[in-house]
Amino acid sequence: MSDSWPRRRLLAILRGASEPLDAQELARVTGQHVTTVRFHLDVLTRESLVRQFQQPPRGRGRPRIGYSAVQRSVGYQDLAQVLADQLGGDPRHRSDAAVAAGRAWGAKLENPDQPIASLADARDITVTTMSELGFAPERDTATETDEQSLIRLTACPLRDLARTHPEVVCGVHLGLMREMIDRNGGRDAVNVRLHPFVEPEMCIARLEALRSTLPDPADLTDMAEVGEPRLAAPVAGRVGPQLRADPQIRNADTHAGKQSTQQR
């Protein structure tokens, strides 16, 4: 598009409109003569920046021509590559940065009023959050124990990107889940691991209880004042299902890495 302020203004108006607008409506909004508006619309149409639509006439007369801005598709693949490049050259560094970004995202989401007093509470919050974001989560009830719960994520909205940039996309999703659990009282009590593409169209979120008993939500304030609670020793002989996991994603933030060391 040529460097034309009138055309840029018309395009901005059309992008913000909820329905096509005709030349007369645009002339009233911009204060330009309708002939001038039609000239600029013809240029924008030839440059494939706007599209014409036939609209019903107002009263008698010929149908009106409405105009709508062409919505450009977002190049998510290019965006992911840019993000990966900006997050650093080392895959582990990119993973850590992506987890931190996911936590920042989770901090901005509405916090469900459901304090975590059990592994089941953490599972329910995770299922609710990921369902609202379009991941179509499913509980794997056959493998649930007192120490872990598996959630199948069957419809990742960014599946194709995650295949090419798992340390970025999966890292963000992992950080989001950890933040939602931490915000509701699950810090140092429940850890989340993400196992990308255990099947071609499915990932697994594994929630692990890091203590034999989770705190009463009413005691969370007191616990924060006296310091970090001690973790109970892991249950001997308990072996979870063996899943493939990206080592760049597992335990990508600091406190989760310390916890998982205690679990081994």
CSV table of C-alpha atoms in Angstrom, one decimal:
chain,number,residue,atom,x,y,z
A,1,MET,CA,0.0,0.0,0.0
A,2,SER,CA,1.4,3.4,-0.9
A,3,ASP,CA,2.2,5.8,1.9
A,4,SER,CA,-1.3,7.3,2.0
A,5,TRP,CA,-2.8,8.5,5.3
A,6,PRO,CA,-6.4,8.5,4.0
A,7,ARG,CA,-6.0,4.8,2.9
A,8,ARG,CA,-4.4,3.8,6.1
A,9,ARG,CA,-7.2,5.4,8.0
A,10,LEU,CA,-9.9,3.6,5.9
A,11,LEU,CA,-8.1,0.3,6.4
A,12,ALA,CA,-8.0,0.8,10.2
A,13,ILE,CA,-11.7,1.6,10.3
A,14,LEU,CA,-12.6,-1.5,8.3
A,15,ARG,CA,-10.4,-3.7,10.4
A,16,GLY,CA,-12.2,-2.5,13.5
A,17,ALA,CA,-15.7,-2.8,12.0
A,18,SER,CA,-17.9,-5.7,12.9
A,19,GLU,CA,-19.6,-5.8,9.5
A,20,PRO,CA,-18.8,-4.5,5.9
A,21,LEU,CA,-19.2,-0.7,5.5
A,22,ASP,CA,-20.1,1.1,2.2
A,23,ALA,CA,-18.5,4.2,0.8
A,24,GLN,CA,-21.1,6.5,2.1
A,25,GLU,CA,-20.8,5.2,5.6
A,26,LEU,CA,-17.0,5.6,5.4
A,27,ALA,CA,-17.4,9.1,4.0
A,28,ARG,CA,-19.5,10.1,7.0
A,29,VAL,CA,-16.9,8.6,9.4
A,30,THR,CA,-13.8,10.2,7.8
A,31,GLY,CA,-15.3,13.4,6.6
A,32,GLN,CA,-14.0,12.8,3.1
A,33,HIS,CA,-16.1,13.2,-0.1
A,34,VAL,CA,-17.7,9.9,-1.1
A,35,THR,CA,-15.9,10.0,-4.5
A,36,THR,CA,-12.5,10.3,-2.8
A,37,VAL,CA,-13.4,7.4,-0.5
A,38,ARG,CA,-14.4,5.2,-3.5
A,39,PHE,CA,-11.0,6.0,-5.1
A,40,HIS,CA,-9.1,4.9,-2.1
A,41,LEU,CA,-11.3,1.8,-1.7
A,42,ASP,CA,-10.5,0.9,-5.3
A,43,VAL,CA,-6.8,1.1,-4.6
A,44,LEU,CA,-7.1,-1.0,-1.4
A,45,THR,CA,-9.2,-3.6,-3.3
A,46,ARG,CA,-6.6,-3.9,-6.1
A,47,GLU,CA,-3.9,-4.4,-3.4
A,48,SER,CA,-6.0,-7.2,-1.8
A,49,LEU,CA,-6.2,-5.3,1.5
A,50,VAL,CA,-10.0,-5.0,1.4
A,51,ARG,CA,-12.8,-7.2,-0.1
A,52,GLN,CA,-16.1,-6.1,-1.7
A,53,PHE,CA,-19.4,-7.5,-0.6
A,54,GLN,CA,-22.8,-6.9,-2.1
A,55,GLN,CA,-25.3,-5.6,0.4
A,56,PRO,CA,-29.1,-5.1,0.2
A,57,PRO,CA,-30.2,-1.7,-0.9
A,58,ARG,CA,-31.7,0.9,1.5
A,59,GLY,CA,-35.1,1.2,0.0
A,60,ARG,CA,-35.3,1.3,-3.8
A,61,GLY,CA,-32.2,1.2,-5.9
A,62,ARG,CA,-29.3,-0.9,-6.7
A,63,PRO,CA,-27.6,-3.1,-4.1
A,64,ARG,CA,-24.9,-1.4,-2.2
A,65,ILE,CA,-21.2,-2.4,-2.2
A,66,GLY,CA,-19.8,-3.0,1.2
A,67,TYR,CA,-16.1,-3.3,2.1
A,68,SER,CA,-14.3,-5.4,4.7
A,69,ALA,CA,-10.7,-5.6,5.6
A,70,VAL,CA,-8.9,-8.8,4.5
A,71,GLN,CA,-7.8,-10.6,7.7
A,72,ARG,CA,-4.2,-11.7,7.2
A,73,SER,CA,-3.4,-15.1,8.6
A,74,VAL,CA,-0.8,-15.1,11.3
A,75,GLY,CA,2.5,-16.8,10.5
A,76,TYR,CA,2.6,-18.9,13.7
A,77,GLN,CA,5.5,-21.0,12.4
A,78,ASP,CA,7.6,-17.9,11.7
A,79,LEU,CA,6.5,-16.4,15.1
A,80,ALA,CA,7.6,-19.6,16.9
A,81,GLN,CA,11.0,-19.5,15.1
A,82,VAL,CA,11.4,-15.8,16.1
A,83,LEU,CA,10.6,-16.6,19.7
A,84,ALA,CA,13.0,-19.6,19.8
A,85,ASP,CA,15.7,-17.4,18.4
A,86,GLN,CA,15.1,-14.6,20.9
A,87,LEU,CA,15.0,-17.0,23.8
A,88,GLY,CA,18.6,-18.0,23.2
A,89,GLY,CA,20.6,-20.6,21.3
A,90,ASP,CA,20.7,-23.3,24.0
A,91,PRO,CA,17.6,-25.5,24.1
A,92,ARG,CA,17.7,-25.8,27.9
A,93,HIS,CA,17.9,-22.0,28.2
A,94,ARG,CA,14.9,-21.6,25.8
A,95,SER,CA,13.0,-24.2,27.9
A,96,ASP,CA,13.6,-22.3,31.1
A,97,ALA,CA,12.6,-19.0,29.6
A,98,ALA,CA,9.4,-20.6,28.1
A,99,VAL,CA,8.4,-22.0,31.4
A,100,ALA,CA,8.9,-18.6,33.0
A,101,ALA,CA,6.7,-17.1,30.3
A,102,GLY,CA,4.0,-19.7,30.9
A,103,ARG,CA,4.0,-18.9,34.6
A,104,ALA,CA,3.6,-15.2,33.7
A,105,TRP,CA,0.7,-16.2,31.5
A,106,GLY,CA,-0.9,-18.3,34.2
A,107,ALA,CA,-0.6,-15.4,36.7
A,108,LYS,CA,-2.8,-13.3,34.4
A,109,LEU,CA,-5.6,-15.9,34.1
A,110,GLU,CA,-8.6,-15.9,36.4
A,111,ASN,CA,-7.7,-17.8,39.5
A,112,PRO,CA,-10.3,-20.6,40.3
A,113,ASP,CA,-11.5,-20.4,43.9
A,114,GLN,CA,-10.4,-23.9,44.7
A,115,PRO,CA,-7.6,-24.3,47.3
A,116,ILE,CA,-5.6,-27.4,46.7
A,117,ALA,CA,-5.9,-29.9,49.6
A,118,SER,CA,-5.3,-33.1,47.6
A,119,LEU,CA,-3.8,-34.4,44.4
A,120,ALA,CA,-7.4,-34.6,43.1
A,121,ASP,CA,-7.8,-30.9,43.6
A,122,ALA,CA,-4.7,-30.2,41.6
A,123,ARG,CA,-5.9,-32.5,38.9
A,124,ASP,CA,-9.3,-30.9,38.7
A,125,ILE,CA,-7.8,-27.4,38.4
A,126,THR,CA,-5.5,-28.6,35.7
A,127,VAL,CA,-8.3,-30.3,33.8
A,128,THR,CA,-10.5,-27.2,34.1
A,129,THR,CA,-7.8,-24.8,32.9
A,130,MET,CA,-6.6,-26.9,30.0
A,131,SER,CA,-10.2,-27.5,28.9
A,132,GLU,CA,-11.0,-23.8,28.8
A,133,LEU,CA,-7.8,-23.3,26.7
A,134,GLY,CA,-8.9,-25.9,24.1
A,135,PHE,CA,-6.7,-28.9,25.0
A,136,ALA,CA,-9.6,-31.3,25.4
A,137,PRO,CA,-8.0,-33.0,28.5
A,138,GLU,CA,-9.1,-36.5,29.6
A,139,ARG,CA,-8.3,-38.2,33.0
A,140,ASP,CA,-6.5,-41.5,32.8
A,141,THR,CA,-8.4,-43.0,35.6
A,142,ALA,CA,-6.9,-46.5,35.1
A,143,THR,CA,-3.4,-45.2,36.2
A,144,GLU,CA,-4.5,-42.9,39.0
A,145,THR,CA,-2.9,-43.5,42.4
A,146,ASP,CA,-2.4,-41.5,45.6
A,147,GLU,CA,0.9,-40.4,44.3
A,148,GLN,CA,0.2,-39.4,40.7
A,149,SER,CA,-2.5,-38.5,38.2
A,150,LEU,CA,-2.2,-38.6,34.4
A,151,ILE,CA,-4.1,-36.2,32.2
A,152,ARG,CA,-4.2,-36.8,28.4
A,153,LEU,CA,-4.1,-33.6,26.4
A,154,THR,CA,-5.8,-34.7,23.1
A,155,ALA,CA,-6.2,-31.4,21.2
A,156,CYS,CA,-3.2,-29.0,21.6
A,157,PRO,CA,-4.2,-25.8,19.7
A,158,LEU,CA,-0.5,-25.3,18.7
A,159,ARG,CA,0.2,-29.0,17.9
A,160,ASP,CA,2.2,-28.3,14.7
A,161,LEU,CA,4.3,-25.7,16.4
A,162,ALA,CA,5.0,-27.9,19.4
A,163,ARG,CA,6.4,-30.6,17.1
A,164,THR,CA,9.0,-28.3,15.7
A,165,HIS,CA,9.7,-26.1,18.7
A,166,PRO,CA,8.7,-28.3,21.8
A,167,GLU,CA,11.1,-26.5,24.1
A,168,VAL,CA,9.2,-23.2,23.5
A,169,VAL,CA,5.6,-24.3,23.0
A,170,CYS,CA,5.5,-27.1,25.5
A,171,GLY,CA,7.6,-25.1,28.0
A,172,VAL,CA,5.0,-22.3,28.0
A,173,HIS,CA,2.2,-24.9,28.6
A,174,LEU,CA,4.2,-26.5,31.4
A,175,GLY,CA,4.8,-23.2,33.1
A,176,LEU,CA,1.1,-22.3,32.8
A,177,MET,CA,0.0,-25.6,34.6
A,178,ARG,CA,2.6,-25.2,37.3
A,179,GLU,CA,1.6,-21.6,38.0
A,180,MET,CA,-2.1,-22.5,38.3
A,181,ILE,CA,-1.3,-25.2,40.8
A,182,ASP,CA,1.1,-23.0,42.8
A,183,ARG,CA,-1.3,-20.1,43.0
A,184,ASN,CA,-3.9,-22.4,44.7
A,185,GLY,CA,-1.6,-23.8,47.4
A,186,GLY,CA,0.1,-26.7,45.6
A,187,ARG,CA,3.6,-25.3,45.6
A,188,ASP,CA,6.1,-27.9,47.1
A,189,ALA,CA,3.2,-30.4,47.3
A,190,VAL,CA,2.4,-31.2,43.7
A,191,ASN,CA,4.8,-31.2,40.7
A,192,VAL,CA,3.8,-31.3,37.0
A,193,ARG,CA,5.7,-32.9,34.2
A,194,LEU,CA,4.8,-32.7,30.5
A,195,HIS,CA,5.4,-35.6,28.2
A,196,PRO,CA,5.0,-34.3,24.6
A,197,PHE,CA,3.6,-36.6,21.9
A,198,VAL,CA,3.5,-39.9,23.6
A,199,GLU,CA,1.1,-40.5,20.7
A,200,PRO,CA,1.1,-38.6,17.4
A,201,GLU,CA,-1.9,-36.5,18.5
A,202,MET,CA,-1.6,-36.6,22.3
A,203,CYS,CA,0.6,-35.3,25.1
A,204,ILE,CA,0.5,-36.3,28.8
A,205,ALA,CA,0.5,-34.1,31.9
A,206,ARG,CA,1.7,-36.0,34.9
A,207,LEU,CA,0.8,-34.6,38.3
A,208,GLU,CA,2.9,-36.0,41.2
A,209,ALA,CA,2.3,-35.7,44.9
A,210,LEU,CA,5.5,-34.7,46.6
A,211,ARG,CA,4.3,-35.2,50.1
A,212,SER,CA,2.4,-38.0,51.8
A,213,THR,CA,-0.1,-35.4,53.0
A,214,LEU,CA,-1.0,-32.1,51.4
A,215,PRO,CA,-1.4,-29.0,53.7
A,216,ASP,CA,-4.8,-27.8,54.9
A,217,PRO,CA,-5.5,-24.6,52.9
A,218,ALA,CA,-6.2,-22.8,56.2
A,219,ASP,CA,-2.6,-23.5,57.3
A,220,LEU,CA,-0.9,-22.1,54.1
A,221,THR,CA,-0.4,-18.7,55.6
A,222,ASP,CA,1.2,-20.1,58.8
A,223,MET,CA,3.4,-22.4,56.7
A,224,ALA,CA,4.6,-19.4,54.6
A,225,GLU,CA,5.6,-17.6,57.8
A,226,VAL,CA,7.6,-20.4,59.4
A,227,GLY,CA,9.4,-21.4,56.1
A,228,GLU,CA,9.3,-24.1,53.5
A,229,PRO,CA,7.7,-27.4,54.8
A,230,ARG,CA,9.8,-30.5,54.7
A,231,LEU,CA,8.9,-33.1,52.1
A,232,ALA,CA,8.1,-36.6,53.1
A,233,ALA,CA,10.2,-39.4,51.7
A,234,PRO,CA,8.9,-41.1,48.5
A,235,VAL,CA,7.0,-44.3,48.8
A,236,ALA,CA,9.3,-47.2,48.2
A,237,GLY,CA,8.6,-49.5,45.3
A,238,ARG,CA,6.1,-47.2,43.6
A,239,VAL,CA,6.9,-47.0,39.9
A,240,GLY,CA,4.7,-44.9,37.6
A,241,PRO,CA,4.0,-45.7,34.0
A,242,GLN,CA,7.0,-45.3,31.7
A,243,LEU,CA,6.3,-42.4,29.3
A,244,ARG,CA,8.6,-40.7,26.8
A,245,ALA,CA,9.4,-37.2,27.8
A,246,ASP,CA,11.5,-34.4,26.3
A,247,PRO,CA,14.4,-33.9,28.7
A,248,GLN,CA,14.4,-30.2,27.8
A,249,ILE,CA,10.9,-29.9,29.3
A,250,ARG,CA,11.1,-32.0,32.4
A,251,ASN,CA,11.7,-30.0,35.5
A,252,ALA,CA,12.4,-26.9,33.5
A,253,ASP,CA,12.2,-24.5,36.5
A,254,THR,CA,14.4,-24.4,39.6
A,255,HIS,CA,12.1,-25.5,42.4
A,256,ALA,CA,10.6,-28.3,40.4
A,257,GLY,CA,14.1,-29.6,39.6
A,258,LYS,CA,15.0,-29.7,43.3
A,259,GLN,CA,11.8,-31.6,44.1
A,260,SER,CA,12.2,-34.2,41.4
A,261,THR,CA,15.7,-34.9,42.8
A,262,GLN,CA,14.1,-35.9,46.1
A,263,GLN,CA,11.7,-38.1,44.2
A,264,ARG,CA,14.4,-40.2,42.5
